[in-house]
PDB file of C-alpha atoms in Angstrom:
ATOM      1  CA  MET A   1     107.540  79.187  71.636  1.00  0.00           C
ATOM      2  CA  THR A   2     106.985  75.506  72.340  1.00  0.00           C
ATOM      3  CA  ALA A   3     104.998  74.237  75.288  1.00  0.00           C
ATOM      4  CA  ARG A   4     106.856  73.451  78.482  1.00  0.00           C
ATOM      5  CA  GLY A   5     106.135  69.747  78.224  1.00  0.00           C
ATOM      6  CA  SER A   6     107.347  69.437  74.632  1.00  0.00           C
ATOM      7  CA  ARG A   7     110.616  71.339  74.817  1.00  0.00           C
ATOM      8  CA  ARG A   8     113.634  69.100  74.717  1.00  0.00           C
ATOM      9  CA  PRO A   9     116.643  70.134  76.800  1.00  0.00           C
ATOM     10  CA  SER A  10     119.774  70.747  74.774  1.00  0.00           C
ATOM     11  CA  LEU A  11     123.462  71.493  75.322  1.00  0.00           C
ATOM     12  CA  ARG A  12     123.192  75.011  73.897  1.00  0.00           C
ATOM     13  CA  VAL A  13     123.879  76.734  77.233  1.00  0.00           C
ATOM     14  CA  GLU A  14     126.588  74.225  78.113  1.00  0.00           C
ATOM     15  CA  ARG A  15     128.381  74.688  74.789  1.00  0.00           C
ATOM     16  CA  ALA A  16     128.365  78.476  75.171  1.00  0.00           C
ATOM     17  CA  LEU A  17     129.921  78.144  78.622  1.00  0.00           C
ATOM     18  CA  GLN A  18     132.530  75.717  77.302  1.00  0.00           C
ATOM     19  CA  ARG A  19     133.458  78.201  74.604  1.00  0.00           C
ATOM     20  CA  ASP A  20     133.992  80.704  77.430  1.00  0.00           C
ATOM     21  CA  GLY A  21     136.534  78.357  78.980  1.00  0.00           C
ATOM     22  CA  TYR A  22     134.447  76.309  81.425  1.00  0.00           C
ATOM     23  CA  ARG A  23     135.218  72.951  79.889  1.00  0.00           C
ATOM     24  CA  LEU A  24     134.053  70.661  82.706  1.00  0.00           C
ATOM     25  CA  LEU A  25     130.471  71.493  83.694  1.00  0.00           C
ATOM     26  CA  ALA A  26     128.103  70.190  86.336  1.00  0.00           C
ATOM     27  CA  GLY A  27     124.345  70.515  85.937  1.00  0.00           C
ATOM     28  CA  MET A  28     122.580  70.688  89.305  1.00  0.00           C
ATOM     29  CA  ASP A  29     118.952  70.501  90.457  1.00  0.00           C
ATOM     30  CA  GLU A  30     117.093  69.804  93.683  1.00  0.00           C
ATOM     31  CA  VAL A  31     113.990  67.862  94.668  1.00  0.00           C
ATOM     32  CA  GLY A  32     112.025  67.689  97.897  1.00  0.00           C
ATOM     33  CA  ARG A  33     112.217  71.371  98.791  1.00  0.00           C
ATOM     34  CA  GLY A  34     108.496  71.606  99.517  1.00  0.00           C
ATOM     35  CA  ALA A  35     107.984  68.261 101.251  1.00  0.00           C
ATOM     36  CA  LEU A  36     106.796  67.909 104.842  1.00  0.00           C
ATOM     37  CA  ALA A  37     109.005  64.902 105.560  1.00  0.00           C
ATOM     38  CA  GLY A  38     112.282  63.446 104.424  1.00  0.00           C
ATOM     39  CA  PRO A  39     115.377  65.136 103.055  1.00  0.00           C
ATOM     40  CA  VAL A  40     115.956  67.744 100.447  1.00  0.00           C
ATOM     41  CA  THR A  41     118.016  66.133  97.703  1.00  0.00           C
ATOM     42  CA  VAL A  42     120.389  67.666  95.168  1.00  0.00           C
ATOM     43  CA  GLY A  43     121.522  65.858  92.035  1.00  0.00           C
ATOM     44  CA  VAL A  44     124.548  66.772  89.943  1.00  0.00           C
ATOM     45  CA  VAL A  45     125.631  65.489  86.517  1.00  0.00           C
ATOM     46  CA  LEU A  46     129.112  66.124  85.144  1.00  0.00           C
ATOM     47  CA  ILE A  47     129.828  66.625  81.430  1.00  0.00           C
ATOM     48  CA  ASP A  48     132.705  67.787  79.263  1.00  0.00           C
ATOM     49  CA  GLU A  49     133.133  68.706  75.608  1.00  0.00           C
ATOM     50  CA  SER A  50     133.224  65.065  74.528  1.00  0.00           C
ATOM     51  CA  VAL A  51     129.658  64.462  75.719  1.00  0.00           C
ATOM     52  CA  ARG A  52     127.047  64.529  72.971  1.00  0.00           C
ATOM     53  CA  SER A  53     123.291  65.089  73.066  1.00  0.00           C
ATOM     54  CA  ALA A  54     121.559  63.752  76.149  1.00  0.00           C
ATOM     55  CA  PRO A  55     119.769  60.408  76.005  1.00  0.00           C
ATOM     56  CA  THR A  56     116.387  60.566  74.318  1.00  0.00           C
ATOM     57  CA  GLY A  57     113.682  61.270  76.863  1.00  0.00           C
ATOM     58  CA  VAL A  58     115.713  63.319  79.325  1.00  0.00           C
ATOM     59  CA  ARG A  59     113.456  66.042  80.688  1.00  0.00           C
ATOM     60  CA  ASP A  60     112.781  67.905  83.896  1.00  0.00           C
ATOM     61  CA  SER A  61     111.886  65.014  86.221  1.00  0.00           C
ATOM     62  CA  LYS A  62     108.475  66.543  87.007  1.00  0.00           C
ATOM     63  CA  LEU A  63     107.447  65.909  83.389  1.00  0.00           C
ATOM     64  CA  LEU A  64     108.298  62.194  83.448  1.00  0.00           C
ATOM     65  CA  ALA A  65     106.475  59.160  84.754  1.00  0.00           C
ATOM     66  CA  PRO A  66     108.283  57.215  87.497  1.00  0.00           C
ATOM     67  CA  ALA A  67     109.131  54.286  85.206  1.00  0.00           C
ATOM     68  CA  ALA A  68     110.539  56.635  82.568  1.00  0.00           C
ATOM     69  CA  ARG A  69     112.732  58.391  85.134  1.00  0.00           C
ATOM     70  CA  ARG A  70     114.075  55.110  86.448  1.00  0.00           C
ATOM     71  CA  ALA A  71     114.864  53.816  82.968  1.00  0.00           C
ATOM     72  CA  LEU A  72     116.868  56.966  82.225  1.00  0.00           C
ATOM     73  CA  VAL A  73     119.259  56.674  85.177  1.00  0.00           C
ATOM     74  CA  PRO A  74     121.616  54.023  83.697  1.00  0.00           C
ATOM     75  CA  ARG A  75     121.547  55.873  80.371  1.00  0.00           C
ATOM     76  CA  ILE A  76     122.497  59.124  82.111  1.00  0.00           C
ATOM     77  CA  GLN A  77     125.260  57.249  83.923  1.00  0.00           C
ATOM     78  CA  ARG A  78     126.707  56.043  80.618  1.00  0.00           C
ATOM     79  CA  TRP A  79     126.253  59.460  78.952  1.00  0.00           C
ATOM     80  CA  SER A  80     127.876  61.608  81.630  1.00  0.00           C
ATOM     81  CA  ILE A  81     131.382  61.867  83.041  1.00  0.00           C
ATOM     82  CA  GLY A  82     129.904  61.192  86.469  1.00  0.00           C
ATOM     83  CA  TYR A  83     126.919  61.919  88.656  1.00  0.00           C
ATOM     84  CA  ALA A  84     126.147  62.108  92.343  1.00  0.00           C
ATOM     85  CA  VAL A  85     123.380  62.887  94.809  1.00  0.00           C
ATOM     86  CA  GLY A  86     123.519  64.677  98.155  1.00  0.00           C
ATOM     87  CA  HIS A  87     120.884  64.791 100.884  1.00  0.00           C
ATOM     88  CA  ALA A  88     120.172  67.088 103.816  1.00  0.00           C
ATOM     89  CA  SER A  89     117.862  65.625 106.444  1.00  0.00           C
ATOM     90  CA  ALA A  90     114.660  66.981 107.917  1.00  0.00           C
ATOM     91  CA  ALA A  91     116.557  67.600 111.169  1.00  0.00           C
ATOM     92  CA  GLU A  92     119.108  69.715 109.315  1.00  0.00           C
ATOM     93  CA  ILE A  93     116.342  71.680 107.626  1.00  0.00           C
ATOM     94  CA  ASP A  94     114.766  72.377 111.032  1.00  0.00           C
ATOM     95  CA  GLN A  95     118.122  73.393 112.481  1.00  0.00           C
ATOM     96  CA  VAL A  96     119.559  75.647 109.771  1.00  0.00           C
ATOM     97  CA  GLY A  97     116.705  76.383 107.341  1.00  0.00           C
ATOM     98  CA  ILE A  98     116.000  75.195 103.844  1.00  0.00           C
ATOM     99  CA  MET A  99     118.560  77.316 101.993  1.00  0.00           C
ATOM    100  CA  ALA A 100     121.484  76.256 104.180  1.00  0.00           C
ATOM    101  CA  ALA A 101     120.280  72.656 103.956  1.00  0.00           C
ATOM    102  CA  LEU A 102     120.208  72.916 100.160  1.00  0.00           C
ATOM    103  CA  ARG A 103     123.770  74.225 100.267  1.00  0.00           C
ATOM    104  CA  SER A 104     124.892  71.264 102.373  1.00  0.00           C
ATOM    105  CA  ALA A 105     123.183  68.779 100.070  1.00  0.00           C
ATOM    106  CA  GLY A 106     124.674  70.425  96.987  1.00  0.00           C
ATOM    107  CA  LEU A 107     128.183  70.466  98.402  1.00  0.00           C
ATOM    108  CA  ARG A 108     127.860  66.806  99.400  1.00  0.00           C
ATOM    109  CA  ALA A 109     126.844  65.923  95.866  1.00  0.00           C
ATOM    110  CA  LEU A 110     129.764  67.887  94.406  1.00  0.00           C
ATOM    111  CA  ALA A 111     132.202  66.231  96.802  1.00  0.00           C
ATOM    112  CA  ALA A 112     131.087  62.812  95.562  1.00  0.00           C
ATOM    113  CA  LEU A 113     131.885  63.570  91.907  1.00  0.00           C
ATOM    114  CA  PRO A 114     134.989  61.964  90.380  1.00  0.00           C
ATOM    115  CA  ARG A 115     136.280  65.399  89.280  1.00  0.00           C
ATOM    116  CA  THR A 116     135.725  69.005  90.322  1.00  0.00           C
ATOM    117  CA  PRO A 117     133.768  71.006  87.731  1.00  0.00           C
ATOM    118  CA  ASP A 118     134.935  74.331  86.355  1.00  0.00           C
ATOM    119  CA  LEU A 119     131.391  75.670  86.736  1.00  0.00           C
ATOM    120  CA  VAL A 120     128.041  74.541  88.109  1.00  0.00           C
ATOM    121  CA  ILE A 121     124.841  75.248  86.171  1.00  0.00           C
ATOM    122  CA  LEU A 122     122.302  75.590  88.967  1.00  0.00           C
ATOM    123  CA  ASP A 123     118.582  75.435  88.251  1.00  0.00           C
ATOM    124  CA  GLY A 124     116.809  78.535  89.540  1.00  0.00           C
ATOM    125  CA  ASN A 125     117.530  82.209  90.071  1.00  0.00           C
ATOM    126  CA  HIS A 126     119.433  81.984  93.363  1.00  0.00           C
ATOM    127  CA  ASP A 127     122.936  80.661  94.061  1.00  0.00           C
ATOM    128  CA  TYR A 128     122.487  78.674  97.261  1.00  0.00           C
ATOM    129  CA  ILE A 129     125.858  76.914  96.868  1.00  0.00           C
ATOM    130  CA  THR A 130     128.555  79.574  97.217  1.00  0.00           C
ATOM    131  CA  PRO A 131     127.438  81.891 100.069  1.00  0.00           C
ATOM    132  CA  ALA A 132     129.238  79.608 102.536  1.00  0.00           C
ATOM    133  CA  GLY A 133     131.589  76.689 102.070  1.00  0.00           C
ATOM    134  CA  GLY A 134     131.794  76.916  98.314  1.00  0.00           C
ATOM    135  CA  VAL A 135     134.469  79.570  97.961  1.00  0.00           C
ATOM    136  CA  GLY A 136     136.330  79.243  94.684  1.00  0.00           C
ATOM    137  CA  LEU A 137     133.561  77.349  92.919  1.00  0.00           C
ATOM    138  CA  ALA A 138     131.953  79.105  89.942  1.00  0.00           C
ATOM    139  CA  VAL A 139     128.152  78.804  89.953  1.00  0.00           C
ATOM    140  CA  ARG A 140     125.778  80.045  87.256  1.00  0.00           C
ATOM    141  CA  PRO A 141     122.080  80.078  88.253  1.00  0.00           C
ATOM    142  CA  VAL A 142     119.878  79.564  85.186  1.00  0.00           C
ATOM    143  CA  VAL A 143     116.107  79.970  85.417  1.00  0.00           C
ATOM    144  CA  LYS A 144     114.399  76.831  84.079  1.00  0.00           C
ATOM    145  CA  ALA A 145     117.741  75.069  83.607  1.00  0.00           C
ATOM    146  CA  ASP A 146     115.942  71.779  84.249  1.00  0.00           C
ATOM    147  CA  ARG A 147     113.823  72.547  81.184  1.00  0.00           C
ATOM    148  CA  ASP A 148     116.490  73.956  78.868  1.00  0.00           C
ATOM    149  CA  CYS A 149     119.885  72.492  79.883  1.00  0.00           C
ATOM    150  CA  ALA A 150     120.455  68.801  79.318  1.00  0.00           C
ATOM    151  CA  SER A 151     122.895  68.499  82.218  1.00  0.00           C
ATOM    152  CA  ALA A 152     120.470  70.056  84.724  1.00  0.00           C
ATOM    153  CA  ALA A 153     117.525  68.035  83.398  1.00  0.00           C
ATOM    154  CA  ALA A 154     119.591  64.880  83.844  1.00  0.00           C
ATOM    155  CA  ALA A 155     120.477  66.002  87.376  1.00  0.00           C
ATOM    156  CA  SER A 156     116.795  66.453  88.184  1.00  0.00           C
ATOM    157  CA  VAL A 157     116.122  62.875  87.077  1.00  0.00           C
ATOM    158  CA  VAL A 158     118.868  61.270  89.175  1.00  0.00           C
ATOM    159  CA  ALA A 159     117.893  63.373  92.199  1.00  0.00           C
ATOM    160  CA  LYS A 160     114.214  62.473  91.913  1.00  0.00           C
ATOM    161  CA  VAL A 161     114.862  58.751  91.520  1.00  0.00           C
ATOM    162  CA  ALA A 162     117.295  58.726  94.453  1.00  0.00           C
ATOM    163  CA  ARG A 163     114.919  60.620  96.749  1.00  0.00           C
ATOM    164  CA  ASP A 164     111.891  58.550  95.740  1.00  0.00           C
ATOM    165  CA  ASP A 165     113.839  55.356  96.495  1.00  0.00           C
ATOM    166  CA  LEU A 166     114.852  56.741  99.877  1.00  0.00           C
ATOM    167  CA  MET A 167     111.276  57.724 100.734  1.00  0.00           C
ATOM    168  CA  GLY A 168     110.177  54.205  99.783  1.00  0.00           C
ATOM    169  CA  ARG A 169     112.641  52.751 102.273  1.00  0.00           C
ATOM    170  CA  LEU A 170     111.575  55.231 104.949  1.00  0.00           C
ATOM    171  CA  HIS A 171     107.960  54.249 104.299  1.00  0.00           C
ATOM    172  CA  ASP A 172     108.805  50.778 105.591  1.00  0.00           C
ATOM    173  CA  GLU A 173     109.832  52.360 108.910  1.00  0.00           C
ATOM    174  CA  HIS A 174     106.777  54.640 109.147  1.00  0.00           C
ATOM    175  CA  PRO A 175     104.055  53.112 106.936  1.00  0.00           C
ATOM    176  CA  VAL A 176     101.157  55.120 108.388  1.00  0.00           C
ATOM    177  CA  TYR A 177     102.292  58.212 106.473  1.00  0.00           C
ATOM    178  CA  GLN A 178     102.186  56.505 103.053  1.00  0.00           C
ATOM    179  CA  TRP A 179     105.544  57.936 101.950  1.00  0.00           C
ATOM    180  CA  ALA A 180     105.906  55.295  99.245  1.00  0.00           C
ATOM    181  CA  ARG A 181     102.990  57.021  97.536  1.00  0.00           C
ATOM    182  CA  ASN A 182     103.270  60.704  98.528  1.00  0.00           C
ATOM    183  CA  LYS A 183     107.101  60.902  98.878  1.00  0.00           C
ATOM    184  CA  GLY A 184     106.715  63.088 101.968  1.00  0.00           C
ATOM    185  CA  TYR A 185     104.714  65.828 100.258  1.00  0.00           C
ATOM    186  CA  ALA A 186     101.554  67.367 101.702  1.00  0.00           C
ATOM    187  CA  SER A 187      98.967  65.029 100.202  1.00  0.00           C
ATOM    188  CA  ALA A 188      95.598  64.536 101.869  1.00  0.00           C
ATOM    189  CA  ASP A 189      96.542  61.085 103.171  1.00  0.00           C
ATOM    190  CA  HIS A 190      99.808  62.383 104.581  1.00  0.00           C
ATOM    191  CA  ARG A 191      98.122  65.272 106.412  1.00  0.00           C
ATOM    192  CA  ALA A 192      95.438  62.931 107.741  1.00  0.00           C
ATOM    193  CA  ALA A 193      98.106  60.579 109.122  1.00  0.00           C
ATOM    194  CA  ILE A 194      99.864  63.485 110.827  1.00  0.00           C
ATOM    195  CA  ARG A 195      96.594  64.491 112.489  1.00  0.00           C
ATOM    196  CA  SER A 196      96.018  60.913 113.649  1.00  0.00           C
ATOM    197  CA  HIS A 197      99.543  59.898 114.640  1.00  0.00           C
ATOM    198  CA  GLY A 198     101.482  63.118 115.116  1.00  0.00           C
ATOM    199  CA  LEU A 199     104.913  63.812 113.646  1.00  0.00           C
ATOM    200  CA  SER A 200     107.662  61.281 113.141  1.00  0.00           C
ATOM    201  CA  PRO A 201     111.357  62.103 113.710  1.00  0.00           C
ATOM    202  CA  LEU A 202     111.645  62.414 109.921  1.00  0.00           C
ATOM    203  CA  HIS A 203     109.129  65.248 109.624  1.00  0.00           C
ATOM    204  CA  ARG A 204     110.215  68.858 109.278  1.00  0.00           C
ATOM    205  CA  ALA A 205     108.719  70.073 112.525  1.00  0.00           C
ATOM    206  CA  SER A 206     109.448  73.713 111.777  1.00  0.00           C
ATOM    207  CA  TRP A 207     107.249  73.503 108.666  1.00  0.00           C
ATOM    208  CA  MET A 208     104.066  72.413 110.438  1.00  0.00           C
TER     209      MET A 208
END
């Protein structure tokens, strides 16, 4: 068994699903689930049988430096049939809970794709897409899909870059929280700013 950081995602799972008749596949992954501020973001990358091995360097976004992630986005764009990102805001998370917010973000990402996939490969062990609003869409949760499946790893990269860019812009509106650096997660500087300045409208109040 290779180490987590050295394993290269492949299309092995995708090819098996295509042989089963799911020719147009969407890899899906989320970022920002555990943050204190900002949205939860879901990325989706669409591939078909014509797509070959993923661009060199594609990995679960957590294993990549920011510059490496950013450099991969245009390569993923050229490699895939299409990709999209969906967000669900902190206010939505407070109102409906994280799982329903993930569902909304995922469905928004799917709606922005140029074509509807035959099946979604969803990173994780829980299908948060189809319990409501996704009737008729085939979803296959795969544990560690962002490590093993090239489409899901690519989705994690585009989601992370999109959310990081958004948190950088939101930092300009609320610089005391240092979101450009901590991306809304519970770093020491972020928690200290909350103690000093209270919550912004972009914090997940129900998580405090």
